[in-house]
């Protein structure tokens, strides 16, 4: 990968990677740090990574860094929770965003990551398996179970109103 390929990679994938990390971590600063460290790692290994596989490489690195961060944070005790400072996306009502965030928060970290990779980022089952280190069957089963949880929560009137 050349420096030009790297710059193209930043232009093409930075927003999507940030969006995935923000949805996964629900913390603006953590998402920024994970994206930056993923691009740093890509730069360090640019001679080994082909331009065609750079997107998958980035998302794989970010996913594993997010898992490490979640493990680290689960060992820490937070004295107070920070407010969520996610910005509103145009065309989305604040209430709909809040309902979707609550629904996603009911999922485990793995389920939430798989739903975000498949439904938000548009990866195929095979690509998700490569990124997460799971096999394709595990990805399909976990996604199916996650979607059942989401459906059960979203169709309940008292949760949406």
mmCIF file of C-alpha atoms in Angstrom:
data_model
loop_
_atom_site.group_PDB
_atom_site.id
_atom_site.type_symbol
_atom_site.label_atom_id
_atom_site.label_comp_id
_atom_site.label_asym_id
_atom_site.label_seq_id
_atom_site.Cartn_x
_atom_site.Cartn_y
_atom_site.Cartn_z
ATOM 1 C CA UNK A 1 0.000 0.000 0.000
ATOM 2 C CA UNK A 2 1.390 3.370 -0.968
ATOM 3 C CA UNK A 3 0.955 6.651 0.884
ATOM 4 C CA UNK A 4 -1.607 7.654 -1.734
ATOM 5 C CA UNK A 5 -3.551 4.425 -1.161
ATOM 6 C CA UNK A 6 -3.439 5.122 2.572
ATOM 7 C CA UNK A 7 -4.808 8.648 2.079
ATOM 8 C CA UNK A 8 -7.581 7.258 -0.132
ATOM 9 C CA UNK A 9 -8.347 4.714 2.568
ATOM 10 C CA UNK A 10 -8.691 7.484 5.161
ATOM 11 C CA UNK A 11 -11.038 9.452 2.892
ATOM 12 C CA UNK A 12 -13.175 6.418 2.053
ATOM 13 C CA UNK A 13 -13.431 4.584 5.358
ATOM 14 C CA UNK A 14 -12.880 7.022 8.235
ATOM 15 C CA UNK A 15 -16.530 8.068 8.521
ATOM 16 C CA UNK A 16 -17.888 4.528 8.368
ATOM 17 C CA UNK A 17 -15.349 3.251 10.856
ATOM 18 C CA UNK A 18 -16.104 6.133 13.228
ATOM 19 C CA UNK A 19 -19.853 5.519 12.932
ATOM 20 C CA UNK A 20 -19.356 1.817 13.713
ATOM 21 C CA UNK A 21 -17.160 2.575 16.725
ATOM 22 C CA UNK A 22 -19.528 5.258 18.010
ATOM 23 C CA UNK A 23 -22.510 2.922 17.805
ATOM 24 C CA UNK A 24 -20.503 0.137 19.436
ATOM 25 C CA UNK A 25 -18.950 2.100 22.289
ATOM 26 C CA UNK A 26 -21.556 4.871 22.694
ATOM 27 C CA UNK A 27 -18.702 7.174 23.759
ATOM 28 C CA UNK A 28 -17.455 9.878 21.398
ATOM 29 C CA UNK A 29 -13.902 9.995 22.731
ATOM 30 C CA UNK A 30 -13.513 6.212 22.804
ATOM 31 C CA UNK A 31 -14.751 6.009 19.216
ATOM 32 C CA UNK A 32 -12.275 8.677 18.089
ATOM 33 C CA UNK A 33 -9.396 6.960 19.881
ATOM 34 C CA UNK A 34 -10.257 3.574 18.392
ATOM 35 C CA UNK A 35 -10.467 4.995 14.862
ATOM 36 C CA UNK A 36 -7.179 6.827 15.245
ATOM 37 C CA UNK A 37 -5.349 3.812 16.661
ATOM 38 C CA UNK A 38 -6.754 1.631 13.865
ATOM 39 C CA UNK A 39 -5.428 3.998 11.225
ATOM 40 C CA UNK A 40 -2.085 4.150 13.057
ATOM 41 C CA UNK A 41 -1.838 0.376 12.937
ATOM 42 C CA UNK A 42 -2.742 0.391 9.240
ATOM 43 C CA UNK A 43 0.042 2.934 8.633
ATOM 44 C CA UNK A 44 2.540 0.816 10.573
ATOM 45 C CA UNK A 45 1.637 -2.276 8.525
ATOM 46 C CA UNK A 46 1.034 -0.534 5.192
ATOM 47 C CA UNK A 47 3.736 -2.564 3.460
ATOM 48 C CA UNK A 48 1.964 -5.806 4.379
ATOM 49 C CA UNK A 49 -1.635 -4.706 3.673
ATOM 50 C CA UNK A 50 -3.018 -4.562 0.150
ATOM 51 C CA UNK A 51 -5.181 -1.602 -0.797
ATOM 52 C CA UNK A 52 -8.019 -3.943 -1.785
ATOM 53 C CA UNK A 53 -8.214 -5.455 1.704
ATOM 54 C CA UNK A 54 -7.589 -2.272 3.692
ATOM 55 C CA UNK A 55 -11.256 -1.779 4.686
ATOM 56 C CA UNK A 56 -11.549 -5.256 6.133
ATOM 57 C CA UNK A 57 -8.196 -4.841 7.870
ATOM 58 C CA UNK A 58 -9.291 -1.537 9.437
ATOM 59 C CA UNK A 59 -12.604 -2.862 10.708
ATOM 60 C CA UNK A 60 -10.918 -6.008 12.057
ATOM 61 C CA UNK A 61 -8.335 -3.971 13.958
ATOM 62 C CA UNK A 62 -10.997 -1.574 15.284
ATOM 63 C CA UNK A 63 -13.263 -4.457 16.337
ATOM 64 C CA UNK A 64 -10.481 -6.147 18.305
ATOM 65 C CA UNK A 65 -9.407 -2.864 19.897
ATOM 66 C CA UNK A 66 -13.032 -2.244 20.906
ATOM 67 C CA UNK A 67 -13.224 -5.707 22.513
ATOM 68 C CA UNK A 68 -10.018 -4.948 24.434
ATOM 69 C CA UNK A 69 -11.443 -1.607 25.562
ATOM 70 C CA UNK A 70 -14.692 -3.255 26.694
ATOM 71 C CA UNK A 71 -12.735 -5.804 28.714
ATOM 72 C CA UNK A 72 -10.662 -3.044 30.286
ATOM 73 C CA UNK A 73 -13.741 -0.958 31.093
ATOM 74 C CA UNK A 74 -15.602 -3.919 32.578
ATOM 75 C CA UNK A 75 -12.832 -4.201 35.165
ATOM 76 C CA UNK A 76 -13.083 -0.517 36.052
ATOM 77 C CA UNK A 77 -15.732 0.995 38.297
ATOM 78 C CA UNK A 78 -17.186 4.244 37.001
ATOM 79 C CA UNK A 79 -18.164 6.693 39.717
ATOM 80 C CA UNK A 80 -20.495 8.622 37.462
ATOM 81 C CA UNK A 81 -21.663 8.029 33.952
ATOM 82 C CA UNK A 82 -20.871 10.579 31.294
ATOM 83 C CA UNK A 83 -23.674 11.999 29.172
ATOM 84 C CA UNK A 84 -23.961 10.633 25.679
ATOM 85 C CA UNK A 85 -22.934 13.370 23.270
ATOM 86 C CA UNK A 86 -23.808 11.648 20.022
ATOM 87 C CA UNK A 87 -24.882 14.190 17.455
ATOM 88 C CA UNK A 88 -28.245 13.971 15.771
ATOM 89 C CA UNK A 89 -28.129 12.818 12.189
ATOM 90 C CA UNK A 90 -30.257 14.850 9.777
ATOM 91 C CA UNK A 91 -33.623 13.329 8.957
ATOM 92 C CA UNK A 92 -33.860 11.288 12.161
ATOM 93 C CA UNK A 93 -36.207 12.244 14.902
ATOM 94 C CA UNK A 94 -34.645 12.359 18.383
ATOM 95 C CA UNK A 95 -37.283 9.966 19.710
ATOM 96 C CA UNK A 96 -36.600 7.333 17.058
ATOM 97 C CA UNK A 97 -32.877 7.537 17.743
ATOM 98 C CA UNK A 98 -33.505 7.151 21.470
ATOM 99 C CA UNK A 99 -35.709 4.084 20.928
ATOM 100 C CA UNK A 100 -33.138 2.462 18.635
ATOM 101 C CA UNK A 101 -30.323 3.175 21.091
ATOM 102 C CA UNK A 102 -32.319 1.603 23.923
ATOM 103 C CA UNK A 103 -33.035 -1.437 21.783
ATOM 104 C CA UNK A 104 -29.368 -1.849 20.829
ATOM 105 C CA UNK A 105 -28.303 -1.440 24.458
ATOM 106 C CA UNK A 106 -30.277 -4.575 25.336
ATOM 107 C CA UNK A 107 -27.901 -6.667 23.214
ATOM 108 C CA UNK A 108 -24.594 -8.117 24.321
ATOM 109 C CA UNK A 109 -21.430 -6.508 22.977
ATOM 110 C CA UNK A 110 -20.962 -9.267 20.398
ATOM 111 C CA UNK A 111 -24.588 -9.118 19.230
ATOM 112 C CA UNK A 112 -24.527 -5.332 18.982
ATOM 113 C CA UNK A 113 -21.284 -5.402 16.986
ATOM 114 C CA UNK A 114 -22.631 -7.982 14.557
ATOM 115 C CA UNK A 115 -25.888 -6.079 14.037
ATOM 116 C CA UNK A 116 -23.966 -2.866 13.404
ATOM 117 C CA UNK A 117 -21.570 -4.538 10.967
ATOM 118 C CA UNK A 118 -24.371 -6.233 9.028
ATOM 119 C CA UNK A 119 -27.245 -3.759 9.136
ATOM 120 C CA UNK A 120 -25.459 -0.417 9.499
ATOM 121 C CA UNK A 121 -22.244 -1.025 7.568
ATOM 122 C CA UNK A 122 -23.562 -3.574 5.059
ATOM 123 C CA UNK A 123 -20.913 -6.261 5.425
ATOM 124 C CA UNK A 124 -21.621 -9.790 4.188
ATOM 125 C CA UNK A 125 -21.696 -12.714 6.609
ATOM 126 C CA UNK A 126 -18.306 -13.870 5.327
ATOM 127 C CA UNK A 127 -16.742 -10.438 5.832
ATOM 128 C CA UNK A 128 -18.167 -10.215 9.358
ATOM 129 C CA UNK A 129 -16.784 -13.666 10.127
ATOM 130 C CA UNK A 130 -13.361 -12.538 8.937
ATOM 131 C CA UNK A 131 -13.505 -9.328 10.994
ATOM 132 C CA UNK A 132 -14.710 -10.950 14.215
ATOM 133 C CA UNK A 133 -12.890 -14.265 14.001
ATOM 134 C CA UNK A 134 -16.142 -16.230 14.191
ATOM 135 C CA UNK A 135 -17.266 -18.715 11.590
ATOM 136 C CA UNK A 136 -20.120 -17.861 9.235
ATOM 137 C CA UNK A 137 -22.606 -20.087 11.057
ATOM 138 C CA UNK A 138 -21.864 -18.410 14.392
ATOM 139 C CA UNK A 139 -22.363 -15.008 12.769
ATOM 140 C CA UNK A 140 -25.738 -16.035 11.314
ATOM 141 C CA UNK A 141 -26.966 -17.602 14.554
ATOM 142 C CA UNK A 142 -25.849 -14.667 16.708
ATOM 143 C CA UNK A 143 -27.429 -12.165 14.311
ATOM 144 C CA UNK A 144 -30.667 -14.136 14.259
ATOM 145 C CA UNK A 145 -30.842 -14.201 18.061
ATOM 146 C CA UNK A 146 -29.979 -10.506 18.280
ATOM 147 C CA UNK A 147 -32.707 -9.628 15.797
ATOM 148 C CA UNK A 148 -35.233 -11.657 17.772
ATOM 149 C CA UNK A 149 -34.319 -9.681 20.903
ATOM 150 C CA UNK A 150 -34.619 -6.402 18.992
ATOM 151 C CA UNK A 151 -37.934 -7.421 17.453
ATOM 152 C CA UNK A 152 -39.348 -8.507 20.807
ATOM 153 C CA UNK A 153 -38.390 -5.210 22.381
ATOM 154 C CA UNK A 154 -39.342 -2.916 19.498
ATOM 155 C CA UNK A 155 -42.806 -4.381 18.887
ATOM 156 C CA UNK A 156 -43.784 -3.889 22.513
ATOM 157 C CA UNK A 157 -45.904 -0.747 22.637
ATOM 158 C CA UNK A 158 -44.810 0.315 26.131
ATOM 159 C CA UNK A 159 -41.143 0.312 25.039
ATOM 160 C CA UNK A 160 -41.732 2.490 21.991
ATOM 161 C CA UNK A 161 -44.180 4.984 23.510
#
